[in-house]
Amino acid sequence: MTAVTDEVTRQGQAPPRGGRWIDDWEPDDERFWERTGRRIAVRNLVFSILTEHLGFCVWLLWSIAVLNMPSLSVGQKLWLTTLPNVVGAVLRIPYTFAPARFGGRNWTIVSALLLLIPCGLFVYAIENPDIPFWALLLIAATTGLGGGNFASSMSNITHFYPANRQGLPLGLNAAGGNIGVSVTQLAMPPLIVAFGLVAVGWVWMPFILLAATCSYFFMNNLTKATSSYTFREMVAISRRSQTVIMSVLYIGTFGSFIGYSFSFGVLIKAQFPDVKGANFIWLGAFAGSVARPLGGWLADRFGGARVTMIDFLLMGLGIVAVAVAVGAGNWPLFLAAFLFVFVTTGIGNGSTYKMIPAIFRAQALNGVDEADSSAVRRAMALARRNAAAVIGISSAVGAAGGVLIQQAFRISIEETAGIGPALAGLAVFYGVCMALTWYCYLRRVKSGDAVSQTSLAEAGV
């Protein structure tokens, strides 16, 4: 019997079914949370962050590699950084539902070990410089496995925390992964100088094995979070109006973060060719990653929709400042403005992910008698299950949005030799997202659907 089994049994609950499974998990029960739940949740969060972090490190391998491949055109470089994003976005759908099917701990182990594939293929590609471009594209596509990790990690951690305390842990979990982007972009250039480009593939392998081992020994599966989603259920969840709305908003926040992260080095080189981009590209992803927990904390304190709406306004203003810097050829202003935009993407990532659990909690509890504790528990379980699914779905759509941003920059550069048109389109899009947030979650209405904008606002959305 494991330590977790002993701990849960001492609280007077039924023991798990064996291994690293926990059968009785009631994080919204304050007594359970303080005595048992918090310690277990934090431990699982720590090792979830480790695996997700490595996923992002692997996902961004080619964003570094292309800067050291002068024979490639700007378009080819953007394709090699775009395809991993496409694959990562697509994989986030099955990865979302994998923890519910196999168990959060079990899938974390598998998803970590899968990262060995893109690392090994990267080494092969670099050691065979005559490999055709189509083969490079296929090899780069496998790094999308790292992008899928985010969805499974976030949907799994959602089940471990109380509904009213998910903003900060989800922000920390996501930030720990997101910062893998800047770690790759910061650590790899000196490693390449010392050992050659091939080292970018080798360096992550021992850490991947360590993450899988730690997940095996220290993480848990939650029985209540494990269930098989039918295809019909997945389609139904994806069609819900709240899923669609939050996915659009997440395109604006995470789509911007990952799109800019993949493209930042190429954009610097295209607009300021005399600047050594490798010295600066890590700053953007780092700023956005560090800001993500702040967005979750602000959303817990002031409401996710309020923070998100203001954040989109700031994102739009930041993009305008980037456009001014490009027009003036002002490198310091360009860097400062783009870093500001990265910070706002991080804040928006945290605040939107606070909104999702709050939305589905409000919907599930609508019409439920609060005096009926069993009914409340069932409603909360349903809310957590739906929120976990929507978090994964919106993360997939958001990542796909990053692809659109990358392609917008590619087309803008190829057609106009500049990024001005792409920046103008982004500024307009952020304005639309700001208006959508207000209309759906902040305006007050006297009546409406079962869960109106008023009730959502009162629920802390």
Coordinates of C-alpha atoms in Angstrom, one line a residue:
M1 CA 0.0 0.0 0.0
T2 CA 1.4 3.4 -1.0
A3 CA 1.9 6.4 1.1
V4 CA -1.1 8.1 -0.7
T5 CA -3.3 5.0 0.2
D6 CA -2.3 5.3 3.8
E7 CA -2.9 9.0 3.8
V8 CA -6.4 8.8 2.2
T9 CA -7.4 5.8 4.4
R10 CA -6.5 7.7 7.5
Q11 CA -9.1 10.4 6.5
G12 CA -11.8 7.7 6.7
Q13 CA -12.2 7.3 3.0
A14 CA -12.2 4.2 0.8
P15 CA -8.7 3.1 -0.3
P16 CA -7.7 3.4 -3.9
R17 CA -7.9 0.5 -6.3
G18 CA -4.2 0.0 -6.2
G19 CA -1.0 1.4 -7.5
R20 CA -1.0 5.2 -7.8
W21 CA -4.7 5.5 -8.0
I22 CA -6.9 7.7 -5.7
D23 CA -10.6 6.8 -5.6
D24 CA -11.9 9.5 -3.2
W25 CA -11.0 13.0 -4.3
E26 CA -13.1 16.0 -3.1
P27 CA -11.0 19.1 -3.5
D28 CA -14.1 21.4 -3.1
D29 CA -14.5 20.0 0.4
E30 CA -12.6 22.4 2.5
R31 CA -11.7 19.9 5.2
F32 CA -10.5 17.3 2.7
W33 CA -8.5 20.0 0.9
E34 CA -6.7 21.3 3.9
R35 CA -5.9 17.9 5.4
T36 CA -5.1 15.8 2.4
G37 CA -5.9 17.4 -1.0
R38 CA -3.5 20.3 -1.1
R39 CA -0.3 18.2 -0.5
I40 CA -1.2 15.7 -3.2
A41 CA -2.3 18.4 -5.7
V42 CA 0.9 20.4 -5.3
R43 CA 3.1 17.3 -5.8
N44 CA 1.2 16.3 -9.0
L45 CA 1.4 19.9 -10.1
V46 CA 5.2 20.0 -9.7
F47 CA 5.9 17.0 -11.9
S48 CA 3.2 18.0 -14.4
I49 CA 5.1 21.2 -14.9
L50 CA 8.4 19.4 -15.4
T51 CA 7.0 17.2 -18.2
E52 CA 5.1 20.1 -19.8
H53 CA 8.2 22.2 -19.7
L54 CA 10.2 19.7 -21.6
G55 CA 7.4 19.4 -24.1
F56 CA 7.7 23.1 -24.9
C57 CA 11.5 22.8 -25.1
V58 CA 11.2 20.1 -27.7
W59 CA 8.4 21.8 -29.5
L60 CA 10.6 24.8 -30.2
L61 CA 13.7 22.9 -31.4
W62 CA 13.4 24.1 -35.0
S63 CA 12.9 27.7 -34.1
I64 CA 16.5 27.6 -33.0
A65 CA 17.8 25.3 -35.7
V66 CA 16.6 27.5 -38.6
L67 CA 18.6 30.5 -37.4
N68 CA 21.7 28.3 -38.0
M69 CA 20.7 27.2 -41.5
P70 CA 21.6 30.1 -43.8
S71 CA 20.9 28.1 -46.9
L72 CA 17.2 28.2 -46.2
S73 CA 14.9 31.1 -47.4
V74 CA 12.7 33.1 -45.0
G75 CA 9.7 31.2 -46.3
Q76 CA 11.3 27.8 -45.7
K77 CA 12.3 28.8 -42.2
L78 CA 8.8 29.9 -41.4
W79 CA 7.4 26.6 -42.7
L80 CA 9.8 24.6 -40.6
T81 CA 8.6 26.6 -37.5
T82 CA 4.9 26.6 -38.6
L83 CA 4.5 22.8 -39.2
P84 CA 5.4 21.8 -35.6
N85 CA 2.7 24.3 -34.5
V86 CA 0.1 22.7 -36.8
V87 CA 0.9 19.2 -35.5
G88 CA 0.9 20.4 -31.9
A89 CA -2.4 22.0 -32.3
V90 CA -4.0 18.9 -33.8
L91 CA -2.5 16.6 -31.2
R92 CA -4.0 18.7 -28.4
I93 CA -7.4 17.3 -29.1
P94 CA -6.6 13.6 -28.4
Y95 CA -4.1 14.7 -25.7
T96 CA -7.0 16.5 -24.0
F97 CA -9.0 13.3 -23.5
A98 CA -6.1 10.9 -22.9
P99 CA -5.8 11.5 -19.1
A100 CA -9.5 10.8 -18.8
R101 CA -9.0 7.6 -20.7
F102 CA -5.7 6.3 -19.3
G103 CA -5.2 8.2 -16.1
G104 CA -3.3 11.5 -15.6
R105 CA -0.1 9.9 -14.2
N106 CA -0.1 7.1 -16.8
W107 CA -0.5 9.5 -19.7
T108 CA 2.2 11.9 -18.3
I109 CA 4.7 9.0 -18.4
V110 CA 3.8 8.1 -22.0
S111 CA 3.7 11.7 -23.3
A112 CA 7.2 12.3 -21.7
L113 CA 8.7 9.2 -23.4
L114 CA 7.2 10.2 -26.8
L115 CA 9.4 13.3 -26.7
L116 CA 12.4 11.0 -27.4
I117 CA 11.2 10.6 -31.0
P118 CA 11.6 14.2 -32.2
C119 CA 14.9 14.5 -30.3
G120 CA 16.3 11.4 -32.0
L121 CA 15.1 12.5 -35.5
F122 CA 16.5 16.0 -35.0
V123 CA 19.9 14.4 -34.4
Y124 CA 19.5 12.3 -37.5
A125 CA 18.6 15.4 -39.6
I126 CA 21.5 17.5 -38.5
E127 CA 24.0 14.6 -39.0
N128 CA 22.7 14.2 -42.6
P129 CA 22.9 17.7 -44.1
D130 CA 21.9 16.5 -47.6
I131 CA 18.5 15.5 -46.4
P132 CA 15.7 16.9 -48.7
F133 CA 13.5 19.7 -47.5
W134 CA 10.4 17.6 -47.5
A135 CA 12.1 15.2 -45.1
L136 CA 13.1 18.1 -42.9
L137 CA 9.5 19.1 -42.8
L138 CA 8.4 15.7 -41.7
I139 CA 11.0 15.5 -39.0
A140 CA 10.1 19.0 -37.8
A141 CA 6.5 17.9 -37.6
T142 CA 7.3 15.3 -34.9
T143 CA 8.2 18.1 -32.5
G144 CA 4.5 18.8 -32.4
L145 CA 4.4 15.9 -29.8
G146 CA 5.7 18.5 -27.4
G147 CA 2.9 20.9 -28.1
G148 CA 0.3 18.2 -27.3
N149 CA 1.6 17.9 -23.7
F150 CA 0.1 21.2 -22.7
A151 CA -3.5 20.0 -23.3
S152 CA -3.2 16.8 -21.3
S153 CA -1.3 18.5 -18.5
M154 CA -3.8 21.3 -18.1
S155 CA -6.9 19.0 -18.3
N156 CA -5.4 16.7 -15.7
I157 CA -4.4 19.4 -13.2
T158 CA -7.9 20.9 -13.4
H159 CA -9.2 17.9 -11.5
F160 CA -6.8 18.3 -8.6
Y161 CA -7.8 21.8 -7.5
P162 CA -10.9 23.4 -6.0
A163 CA -13.0 25.3 -8.6
N164 CA -12.5 28.6 -6.9
R165 CA -8.7 28.2 -6.7
Q166 CA -7.7 27.1 -10.1
G167 CA -6.5 30.4 -11.5
L168 CA -3.1 30.4 -9.9
P169 CA -2.2 26.6 -10.2
L170 CA -3.3 26.5 -13.8
G171 CA -1.3 29.7 -14.4
L172 CA 1.8 28.1 -12.8
N173 CA 1.3 24.9 -14.7
A174 CA 1.0 26.7 -18.0
A175 CA 3.8 29.1 -17.2
G176 CA 6.2 26.2 -16.3
G177 CA 5.5 24.8 -19.8
N178 CA 5.5 28.1 -21.7
I179 CA 8.9 29.1 -20.2
G180 CA 10.4 26.1 -21.9
V181 CA 10.2 28.2 -25.1
S182 CA 12.6 30.8 -23.6
V183 CA 14.8 28.1 -22.0
T184 CA 15.3 26.6 -25.5
Q185 CA 15.9 29.9 -27.1
L186 CA 18.3 31.1 -24.4
A187 CA 20.3 27.9 -23.6
M188 CA 20.7 26.5 -27.1
P189 CA 22.8 29.2 -28.9
P190 CA 25.8 28.8 -26.5
L191 CA 25.4 25.0 -26.6
I192 CA 25.5 25.1 -30.4
V193 CA 28.7 27.2 -30.3
A194 CA 30.3 24.7 -28.0
F195 CA 29.1 21.4 -29.4
G196 CA 27.4 22.1 -32.7
L197 CA 23.8 22.1 -33.7
V198 CA 23.3 18.4 -33.1
A199 CA 23.6 19.0 -29.4
V200 CA 20.2 20.6 -29.4
G201 CA 18.7 17.2 -29.9
W202 CA 20.8 15.2 -27.5
V203 CA 20.6 17.6 -24.5
W204 CA 16.9 17.0 -23.7
M205 CA 17.0 13.2 -23.7
P206 CA 18.3 12.6 -20.1
F207 CA 15.8 15.2 -18.8
I208 CA 13.0 13.4 -20.6
L209 CA 13.9 10.1 -19.0
L210 CA 14.1 11.9 -15.6
A211 CA 10.6 13.4 -16.1
A212 CA 9.1 10.0 -17.0
T213 CA 10.7 8.4 -14.0
C214 CA 9.5 11.1 -11.6
S215 CA 6.0 10.9 -13.0
Y216 CA 6.1 7.2 -12.4
F217 CA 7.0 7.4 -8.8
F218 CA 5.4 10.7 -7.6
M219 CA 2.2 11.4 -9.6
N220 CA -1.3 10.0 -9.2
N221 CA -4.3 8.9 -11.2
L222 CA -7.7 10.1 -10.0
T223 CA -10.5 7.6 -10.5
K224 CA -13.2 10.3 -10.6
A225 CA -11.3 12.0 -13.4
T226 CA -11.1 8.9 -15.5
S227 CA -13.8 8.2 -18.0
S228 CA -14.0 7.5 -21.7
Y229 CA -15.4 10.3 -23.8
T230 CA -17.5 9.1 -26.7
F231 CA -17.0 10.8 -30.1
R232 CA -20.5 12.2 -29.8
E233 CA -19.7 13.7 -26.4
M234 CA -16.5 15.3 -27.8
V235 CA -18.4 16.9 -30.7
A236 CA -21.2 18.1 -28.3
I237 CA -18.7 19.7 -26.0
S238 CA -16.8 21.4 -28.9
R239 CA -20.1 22.8 -30.3
R240 CA -21.1 24.5 -27.1
S241 CA -21.3 28.3 -27.4
Q242 CA -19.0 28.8 -24.4
T243 CA -16.4 26.5 -26.0
V244 CA -16.5 28.4 -29.2
I245 CA -16.2 31.8 -27.5
M246 CA -13.4 30.8 -25.2
S247 CA -11.5 29.2 -28.1
V248 CA -11.7 32.4 -30.1
L249 CA -10.4 34.4 -27.1
Y250 CA -7.6 31.9 -26.6
I251 CA -6.5 32.4 -30.2
G252 CA -6.0 36.0 -29.2
T253 CA -3.9 35.2 -26.2
F254 CA -2.1 31.9 -26.6
G255 CA -2.2 31.9 -30.3
S256 CA -0.4 35.2 -30.2
F257 CA 2.1 33.9 -27.6
I258 CA 3.1 30.8 -29.5
G259 CA 2.9 32.5 -32.9
Y260 CA 5.2 35.3 -31.8
S261 CA 7.5 32.8 -30.0
F262 CA 8.0 30.7 -33.1
S263 CA 8.4 33.8 -35.4
F264 CA 10.3 36.3 -33.2
G265 CA 13.8 35.4 -34.3
V266 CA 12.8 35.4 -38.0
L267 CA 11.0 38.7 -37.7
I268 CA 14.1 40.3 -36.0
K269 CA 16.3 39.1 -38.8
A270 CA 13.9 40.2 -41.5
Q271 CA 13.3 43.7 -40.1
F272 CA 16.7 44.4 -38.4
P273 CA 19.2 42.3 -40.2
D274 CA 22.2 43.9 -38.4
V275 CA 20.8 42.7 -35.0
K276 CA 21.9 39.3 -33.7
G277 CA 18.4 37.9 -33.0
A278 CA 19.7 34.8 -31.1
N279 CA 20.7 37.2 -28.3
F280 CA 17.1 38.5 -27.9
I281 CA 14.5 35.9 -29.0
W282 CA 14.3 34.2 -25.6
L283 CA 13.2 37.4 -23.9
G284 CA 9.7 37.4 -25.5
A285 CA 8.7 33.9 -24.5
F286 CA 10.3 34.5 -21.0
A287 CA 8.3 37.7 -20.5
G288 CA 5.0 36.0 -21.6
S289 CA 5.6 32.9 -19.5
V290 CA 6.4 34.8 -16.3
A291 CA 3.3 37.0 -16.8
R292 CA 0.9 34.0 -17.1
P293 CA 0.6 33.3 -13.3
L294 CA 0.0 37.0 -12.8
G295 CA -2.9 36.8 -15.2
G296 CA -4.3 33.9 -13.2
W297 CA -3.9 35.7 -9.9
L298 CA -5.4 38.9 -11.3
A299 CA -8.4 36.9 -12.6
D300 CA -8.9 35.2 -9.2
R301 CA -8.9 38.7 -7.6
F302 CA -10.8 40.8 -10.1
G303 CA -12.6 38.3 -12.4
G304 CA -11.3 36.7 -15.6
A305 CA -13.4 38.6 -18.0
R306 CA -12.5 42.0 -16.7
V307 CA -8.8 41.2 -16.8
T308 CA -9.1 39.7 -20.3
M309 CA -11.0 42.6 -21.8
I310 CA -8.5 45.1 -20.5
D311 CA -5.7 42.9 -21.6
F312 CA -6.9 42.8 -25.2
L313 CA -6.9 46.6 -25.2
L314 CA -3.3 46.6 -24.1
M315 CA -2.4 44.0 -26.7
G316 CA -3.8 46.2 -29.4
L317 CA -1.9 49.2 -28.2
G318 CA 1.3 47.2 -28.0
I319 CA 1.0 46.0 -31.6
V320 CA 0.4 49.6 -32.7
A321 CA 3.7 50.5 -30.9
V322 CA 5.5 47.6 -32.8
A323 CA 4.2 49.0 -36.1
V324 CA 5.4 52.5 -35.2
A325 CA 8.9 51.0 -34.4
V326 CA 9.0 49.1 -37.6
G327 CA 8.1 52.2 -39.6
A328 CA 10.8 54.2 -37.9
G329 CA 13.4 51.5 -38.1
N330 CA 13.8 51.9 -34.3
W331 CA 15.2 48.7 -32.8
P332 CA 15.0 49.6 -29.1
L333 CA 11.4 50.6 -29.5
F334 CA 10.6 47.5 -31.5
L335 CA 12.1 45.2 -28.8
A336 CA 10.4 47.1 -25.9
A337 CA 7.0 47.1 -27.7
F338 CA 7.2 43.5 -28.6
L339 CA 8.2 42.5 -25.1
F340 CA 5.2 44.4 -23.8
V341 CA 3.0 42.5 -26.2
F342 CA 4.5 39.2 -24.9
V343 CA 3.7 40.2 -21.4
T344 CA 0.0 40.9 -22.3
T345 CA -0.2 37.5 -24.0
G346 CA 0.9 35.9 -20.8
I347 CA -1.6 37.8 -18.7
G348 CA -4.4 37.0 -21.1
N349 CA -3.4 33.3 -21.2
G350 CA -3.8 33.2 -17.4
S351 CA -7.0 35.1 -17.2
T352 CA -8.8 33.2 -20.0
Y353 CA -8.0 29.9 -18.3
K354 CA -9.5 31.2 -15.1
M355 CA -12.7 31.9 -17.0
I356 CA -13.3 28.4 -18.3
P357 CA -13.7 26.6 -14.9
A358 CA -15.8 29.5 -13.6
I359 CA -18.1 29.4 -16.6
F360 CA -18.8 25.7 -16.3
R361 CA -19.1 25.9 -12.6
A362 CA -21.8 28.6 -13.0
Q363 CA -23.6 26.5 -15.6
A364 CA -23.5 23.3 -13.5
L365 CA -24.7 24.9 -10.3
N366 CA -27.6 26.8 -12.0
G367 CA -30.8 25.6 -10.5
V368 CA -29.1 23.2 -8.0
D369 CA -30.3 23.4 -4.4
E370 CA -27.2 24.4 -2.4
A371 CA -28.6 22.6 0.6
D372 CA -28.4 19.3 -1.3
S373 CA -24.8 18.4 -0.8
S374 CA -24.9 15.3 -3.0
A375 CA -26.4 17.3 -5.8
V376 CA -23.8 20.0 -5.5
R377 CA -21.0 17.4 -5.6
R378 CA -22.4 15.9 -8.7
A379 CA -22.7 19.3 -10.3
M380 CA -19.1 20.2 -9.4
A381 CA -17.8 16.9 -10.8
L382 CA -19.6 17.6 -14.0
A383 CA -18.3 21.1 -14.1
R384 CA -14.7 19.9 -13.6
R385 CA -15.1 17.3 -16.3
N386 CA -16.5 19.7 -18.8
A387 CA -13.9 22.4 -18.0
A388 CA -11.1 20.0 -18.4
A389 CA -12.4 19.1 -21.9
V390 CA -12.9 22.7 -22.9
I391 CA -9.4 23.7 -21.7
G392 CA -7.9 21.1 -24.0
I393 CA -10.1 22.0 -27.0
S394 CA -9.5 25.7 -26.6
S395 CA -5.7 25.1 -26.2
A396 CA -5.8 23.2 -29.6
V397 CA -7.7 26.0 -31.3
G398 CA -5.4 28.6 -29.7
A399 CA -2.3 26.8 -31.0
A400 CA -3.8 26.7 -34.4
G401 CA -4.3 30.4 -34.2
G402 CA -0.6 30.7 -33.7
V403 CA -0.2 29.0 -37.1
L404 CA -2.4 31.7 -38.7
I405 CA -0.2 34.4 -37.1
Q406 CA 3.0 32.8 -38.4
Q407 CA 1.5 32.6 -41.9
A408 CA 0.2 36.2 -41.7
F409 CA 3.8 37.3 -41.1
R410 CA 5.1 35.0 -43.9
I411 CA 2.6 36.3 -46.5
S412 CA 3.2 39.9 -45.4
I413 CA 7.0 39.6 -45.8
E414 CA 6.8 37.8 -49.1
E415 CA 4.2 40.2 -50.6
T416 CA 5.2 43.5 -49.1
A417 CA 8.8 42.9 -47.8
G418 CA 7.5 44.1 -44.4
I419 CA 5.2 43.1 -41.5
G420 CA 3.0 46.2 -41.4
P421 CA -0.1 44.6 -43.0
A422 CA 0.1 41.6 -40.6
L423 CA 0.4 44.0 -37.6
A424 CA -2.6 46.0 -38.7
G425 CA -4.7 42.8 -39.0
L426 CA -3.7 41.7 -35.5
A427 CA -4.6 45.1 -34.0
V428 CA -8.1 44.8 -35.5
F429 CA -8.5 41.2 -34.2
Y430 CA -7.6 42.2 -30.7
G431 CA -10.3 44.9 -30.8
V432 CA -12.8 42.3 -31.9
C433 CA -11.7 40.0 -29.0
M434 CA -12.1 42.9 -26.5
A435 CA -15.6 43.6 -27.7
L436 CA -16.5 39.9 -27.7
T437 CA -15.4 39.5 -24.1
W438 CA -17.5 42.5 -23.0
Y439 CA -20.6 41.4 -24.9
C440 CA -20.5 37.7 -23.7
Y441 CA -19.4 38.1 -20.1
L442 CA -19.5 41.7 -18.8
R443 CA -22.6 43.4 -20.0
R444 CA -25.7 43.1 -17.7
V445 CA -28.9 41.6 -19.0
K446 CA -32.3 41.2 -17.3
S447 CA -33.0 37.8 -18.8
G448 CA -31.7 35.3 -21.2
D449 CA -30.6 31.7 -21.3
A450 CA -30.3 29.4 -18.3
V451 CA -27.0 31.0 -17.5
S452 CA -27.1 34.7 -18.4
Q453 CA -24.2 37.1 -18.7
T454 CA -25.2 38.5 -15.3
S455 CA -25.0 35.1 -13.5
L456 CA -21.7 34.4 -15.2
A457 CA -20.3 37.8 -14.0
E458 CA -21.5 37.1 -10.5
A459 CA -19.8 33.7 -10.6
G460 CA -16.5 35.3 -10.9
V461 CA -16.0 34.7 -14.6

